Tab-separated table of C-alpha atoms in Angstrom:
chain	number	residue	atom	x	y	z
Q	494	UNK	CA	0.000	0.000	0.000
Q	495	UNK	CA	1.510	3.367	-1.008
Q	496	UNK	CA	2.395	5.882	1.690
Q	497	UNK	CA	1.606	9.587	1.328
Q	498	UNK	CA	2.959	12.837	2.722
Q	499	UNK	CA	1.082	16.121	3.110
Q	500	UNK	CA	2.677	19.574	2.870
Q	501	UNK	CA	0.520	21.923	4.942
Q	502	UNK	CA	1.683	25.544	5.342
Q	503	UNK	CA	5.188	24.508	4.195
Q	504	UNK	CA	5.402	21.772	6.853
Q	505	UNK	CA	5.690	18.188	5.595
Q	506	UNK	CA	3.814	15.551	7.606
Q	507	UNK	CA	3.495	11.798	7.180
Q	508	UNK	CA	3.671	9.101	6.076
Q	509	UNK	CA	-0.058	8.381	5.975
Q	510	UNK	CA	-2.334	5.895	4.279
Q	511	UNK	CA	-4.792	7.267	1.729
Q	512	UNK	CA	-7.655	6.827	4.210
Q	513	UNK	CA	-5.778	8.818	6.851
Q	514	UNK	CA	-5.107	11.668	4.422
Q	515	UNK	CA	-8.754	11.858	3.356
Q	516	UNK	CA	-10.038	11.617	6.933
Q	517	UNK	CA	-7.700	14.311	8.260
Q	518	UNK	CA	-8.598	16.572	5.357
Q	519	UNK	CA	-12.315	16.027	5.981
Q	520	UNK	CA	-11.774	16.794	9.672
Q	521	UNK	CA	-10.114	20.091	8.837
Q	522	UNK	CA	-6.666	19.072	10.104
Q	523	UNK	CA	-5.097	20.161	6.804
Q	524	UNK	CA	-5.735	23.281	4.747
Q	525	UNK	CA	-7.684	22.618	1.512
Q	526	UNK	CA	-4.751	24.025	-0.484
Q	527	UNK	CA	-2.326	21.454	0.950
Q	528	UNK	CA	-0.286	19.336	-1.450
Q	529	UNK	CA	0.341	15.580	-1.416
Q	530	UNK	CA	3.363	13.518	-2.450
Q	531	UNK	CA	4.251	9.828	-2.707
Q	532	UNK	CA	7.146	7.968	-4.294
Q	533	UNK	CA	5.240	7.403	-7.526
Q	534	UNK	CA	4.700	11.165	-8.054
Q	535	UNK	CA	7.250	13.390	-9.761
Q	536	UNK	CA	6.125	16.505	-7.900
Q	537	UNK	CA	3.860	17.566	-5.045
Q	538	UNK	CA	0.238	17.655	-6.239
Q	539	UNK	CA	-2.781	19.626	-4.965
Q	540	UNK	CA	-4.979	17.555	-2.687
Q	541	UNK	CA	-7.970	17.880	-5.041
Q	542	UNK	CA	-5.892	16.501	-7.941
Q	543	UNK	CA	-4.534	13.688	-5.778
Q	544	UNK	CA	-7.983	12.627	-4.585
Q	545	UNK	CA	-9.517	12.634	-8.061
Q	546	UNK	CA	-6.608	10.567	-9.451
Q	547	UNK	CA	-6.273	8.209	-6.483
Q	548	UNK	CA	-7.542	5.126	-8.302
Q	549	UNK	CA	-5.010	5.520	-11.115
Q	550	UNK	CA	-2.238	6.276	-8.635
Q	551	UNK	CA	-2.876	3.058	-6.709
Q	552	UNK	CA	-2.744	1.065	-9.940
Q	553	UNK	CA	0.485	2.805	-10.900
Q	554	UNK	CA	1.989	2.075	-7.485
Q	555	UNK	CA	1.280	-1.640	-7.846
Q	556	UNK	CA	3.255	-1.788	-11.088
Q	557	UNK	CA	5.939	0.759	-10.299
Q	558	UNK	CA	9.388	-0.795	-10.722
Q	559	UNK	CA	11.338	1.933	-12.465
Q	560	UNK	CA	14.167	3.560	-10.464
Q	561	UNK	CA	14.103	7.264	-9.701
Q	562	UNK	CA	14.602	9.526	-12.694
Q	563	UNK	CA	17.020	12.469	-12.526
Q	564	UNK	CA	17.373	15.797	-14.308
Q	565	UNK	CA	20.316	18.178	-14.319
Q	566	UNK	CA	20.735	21.804	-15.326
Q	567	UNK	CA	23.867	23.601	-16.494
Q	568	UNK	CA	24.374	27.015	-18.098
Q	569	UNK	CA	20.637	27.639	-18.328
Q	570	UNK	CA	19.827	24.323	-20.051
Q	571	UNK	CA	18.065	21.320	-18.537
Q	572	UNK	CA	18.650	17.662	-19.391
Q	573	UNK	CA	16.769	14.465	-18.558
Q	574	UNK	CA	15.036	12.395	-17.435
Q	575	UNK	CA	17.695	9.752	-16.894
Q	576	UNK	CA	18.617	7.075	-14.407
Q	577	UNK	CA	21.222	7.716	-11.742
Q	578	UNK	CA	23.917	5.625	-13.446
Q	579	UNK	CA	23.622	7.668	-16.645
Q	580	UNK	CA	23.723	10.921	-14.670
Q	581	UNK	CA	26.897	9.867	-12.852
Q	582	UNK	CA	28.592	8.997	-16.155
Q	583	UNK	CA	27.669	12.370	-17.647
Q	584	UNK	CA	29.046	14.259	-14.647
Q	585	UNK	CA	32.230	12.159	-14.692
Q	586	UNK	CA	32.906	13.154	-18.297
Q	587	UNK	CA	31.720	16.750	-18.023
Q	588	UNK	CA	34.116	19.292	-19.563
Q	589	UNK	CA	32.850	22.250	-17.547
Q	590	UNK	CA	32.856	22.738	-13.783
Q	591	UNK	CA	30.578	20.087	-12.292
Q	592	UNK	CA	30.172	22.258	-9.186
Q	593	UNK	CA	27.885	24.499	-11.257
Q	594	UNK	CA	25.411	21.664	-11.896
Q	595	UNK	CA	21.907	21.769	-10.401
Q	596	UNK	CA	19.986	18.537	-9.826
Q	597	UNK	CA	16.352	17.553	-9.476
Q	598	UNK	CA	14.606	14.244	-8.868
Q	599	UNK	CA	11.146	13.063	-7.833
Q	600	UNK	CA	9.658	14.769	-4.811
Q	601	UNK	CA	11.957	17.794	-4.719
Q	602	UNK	CA	10.226	21.174	-4.669
Q	603	UNK	CA	13.097	22.917	-6.420
Q	604	UNK	CA	16.459	22.387	-8.055
Q	605	UNK	CA	19.419	21.956	-5.694
Q	606	UNK	CA	23.193	22.419	-6.174
Q	607	UNK	CA	25.202	19.259	-6.680
Q	608	UNK	CA	27.166	19.761	-3.474
Q	609	UNK	CA	24.071	18.732	-1.481
Q	610	UNK	CA	24.290	15.223	-2.976
Q	611	UNK	CA	27.275	13.736	-1.144
Q	612	UNK	CA	27.038	10.167	-2.410
Q	613	UNK	CA	26.493	11.195	-6.025
Q	614	UNK	CA	29.517	13.498	-5.927
Q	615	UNK	CA	31.624	10.653	-4.569
Q	616	UNK	CA	30.498	8.318	-7.357
Q	617	UNK	CA	31.199	10.930	-10.026
Q	618	UNK	CA	34.548	11.948	-8.522
Q	619	UNK	CA	33.624	15.622	-8.182
Q	620	UNK	CA	35.806	17.765	-5.929
Q	621	UNK	CA	33.605	19.816	-3.670
Q	622	UNK	CA	33.887	23.587	-3.900
Q	623	UNK	CA	31.454	24.351	-1.069
Q	624	UNK	CA	31.153	22.503	2.244
Q	625	UNK	CA	33.940	19.882	1.885
Q	626	UNK	CA	32.674	16.492	3.034
Q	627	UNK	CA	34.144	13.174	4.103
Q	628	UNK	CA	33.053	9.602	4.636
Q	629	UNK	CA	31.810	9.131	8.174
Q	630	UNK	CA	30.692	6.000	10.021
Q	631	UNK	CA	28.009	6.251	12.646
Q	632	UNK	CA	24.250	6.489	13.059
Q	633	UNK	CA	21.631	9.155	12.494
Q	634	UNK	CA	18.457	9.046	14.572
Q	635	UNK	CA	15.337	10.785	13.281
Q	636	UNK	CA	12.526	11.604	15.694
Q	637	UNK	CA	9.030	11.682	14.219
Q	638	UNK	CA	6.500	12.171	16.991
Q	639	UNK	CA	6.972	9.223	19.341
Q	640	UNK	CA	8.917	7.237	16.742
Q	641	UNK	CA	12.699	7.023	16.476
Q	642	UNK	CA	14.112	5.940	13.121
Q	643	UNK	CA	17.756	4.906	12.872
Q	644	UNK	CA	19.866	5.032	9.709
Q	645	UNK	CA	23.542	4.505	8.890
Q	646	UNK	CA	25.609	7.672	8.566
Q	647	UNK	CA	27.553	7.615	5.297
Q	648	UNK	CA	29.067	11.082	4.785
Q	649	UNK	CA	29.075	14.450	6.506
Q	650	UNK	CA	29.909	18.114	5.973
Q	651	UNK	CA	29.180	21.283	7.910
Q	652	UNK	CA	26.155	21.744	5.641
Q	653	UNK	CA	24.544	18.326	5.916
Q	654	UNK	CA	24.982	14.579	5.739
Q	655	UNK	CA	24.128	11.484	3.736
Q	656	UNK	CA	22.632	8.344	5.285
Q	657	UNK	CA	21.375	4.916	4.271
Q	658	UNK	CA	19.203	2.028	5.425
Q	659	UNK	CA	16.170	3.840	6.829
Q	660	UNK	CA	13.316	1.438	7.532
Q	661	UNK	CA	10.842	4.301	7.302
Q	662	UNK	CA	9.334	6.487	4.610
Q	663	UNK	CA	10.688	10.033	4.466
Q	664	UNK	CA	9.771	12.767	1.990
Q	665	UNK	CA	11.803	15.572	0.387
Q	666	UNK	CA	11.172	18.824	2.225
Q	667	UNK	CA	10.364	17.141	5.531
Q	668	UNK	CA	11.875	18.931	8.537
Q	669	UNK	CA	13.060	16.494	11.191
Q	670	UNK	CA	14.772	16.379	14.564
Q	671	UNK	CA	18.045	14.612	13.833
Q	672	UNK	CA	20.729	13.276	16.129
Q	673	UNK	CA	24.084	12.402	14.577
Q	674	UNK	CA	25.920	9.751	16.580
Q	675	UNK	CA	29.564	9.328	15.645
Q	676	UNK	CA	32.493	8.417	17.873
Q	677	UNK	CA	34.888	10.360	15.630
Q	678	UNK	CA	32.808	13.509	16.204
Q	679	UNK	CA	32.832	13.237	19.968
Q	680	UNK	CA	29.684	11.205	20.443
Q	681	UNK	CA	26.348	12.869	19.704
Q	682	UNK	CA	25.101	16.134	18.220
Q	683	UNK	CA	21.531	17.324	17.673
Q	684	UNK	CA	20.996	19.063	14.330
Q	685	UNK	CA	17.524	20.070	13.074
Q	686	UNK	CA	17.549	19.008	9.425
Q	687	UNK	CA	15.553	18.980	6.218
Q	688	UNK	CA	15.271	15.997	3.898
Q	689	UNK	CA	16.662	17.242	0.588
Q	690	UNK	CA	16.471	14.159	-1.606
Q	691	UNK	CA	15.765	10.441	-1.570
Q	692	UNK	CA	17.322	8.039	-4.053
Q	693	UNK	CA	16.878	4.297	-3.742
Q	694	UNK	CA	18.582	3.535	-0.406
Q	695	UNK	CA	20.130	6.955	0.212
Q	696	UNK	CA	18.723	10.027	1.980
Q	697	UNK	CA	20.369	13.451	1.856
Q	698	UNK	CA	19.898	15.815	4.798
Q	699	UNK	CA	20.602	19.551	4.949
Q	700	UNK	CA	21.343	20.970	8.388
Q	701	UNK	CA	18.915	23.806	9.154
Q	702	UNK	CA	20.824	24.983	12.182
Q	703	UNK	CA	23.972	23.749	13.878
Q	704	UNK	CA	25.812	25.153	16.871
Q	705	UNK	CA	29.351	26.429	16.489
Q	706	UNK	CA	30.928	23.666	18.544
Q	707	UNK	CA	29.375	20.923	16.407
Q	708	UNK	CA	30.225	22.820	13.235
Q	709	UNK	CA	33.863	23.169	14.315
Q	710	UNK	CA	34.068	19.455	15.120
Q	711	UNK	CA	32.765	18.549	11.672
Q	712	UNK	CA	35.094	20.983	9.871
Q	713	UNK	CA	38.112	19.609	11.772
Q	714	UNK	CA	37.061	16.015	11.108
Q	715	UNK	CA	36.537	16.590	7.380
Q	716	UNK	CA	39.867	18.400	7.071
Q	717	UNK	CA	41.684	15.571	8.873
Q	718	UNK	CA	40.040	12.847	6.764
Q	719	UNK	CA	40.818	14.677	3.528
Q	720	UNK	CA	44.469	15.107	4.570
Q	721	UNK	CA	44.622	11.365	5.286
Q	722	UNK	CA	43.267	10.674	1.813
Q	723	UNK	CA	45.869	12.955	0.223
Q	724	UNK	CA	48.684	11.215	2.130
Q	725	UNK	CA	47.417	7.801	1.036
Q	726	UNK	CA	47.324	8.923	-2.587
Q	727	UNK	CA	50.874	10.228	-2.322
Q	728	UNK	CA	52.070	6.869	-0.995
Q	729	UNK	CA	50.369	5.043	-3.846
Q	730	UNK	CA	51.858	7.491	-6.347
């Protein structure tokens, strides 16, 4: 059964079943102009559109097997849709500065700079121009109401982090209470975050606010890890 998210007054809530969405809307818990999103939708849709197309959407969800489709923009031109593997290959062989690329995939409200997509940059071998990042092992705990969802921390920068293996539906744009747990970063830090993108098993988070101490710890960690990588490359060379 597909899960749905509702964006009400710029706040993303969910996941819900279709019956829950309809019931809460009928009970006045959401504004009539709210929008709805699920993994089978490319963009957030008005509630009235979603409700009138619900039968077709459920049929589509039952047969949906295609991976997420990506688009990229560079120098005022847009390209896509394409699968992630094709996008990575294009960025790898790009003649211009890949840091200028903007990306969009299903569920995102707007285009985002490539430096927000840690894992994709790693795959494409792009050197980060803003917010240097590094691989980081640990956990990230997301609090949703009374629920606590744990994922595996994969990469981190002062601007956000990448994580995998969430046994829970999240939606782009959702604002969450996040706790990053990493021994290399001194233990635990609480960082209110926004879900920026979801791709297969990976979730990208953007830190909304972060205190100076936590920010300094991350900057020092990333710098140290990148220096280690440089030294390793020198030894190989």
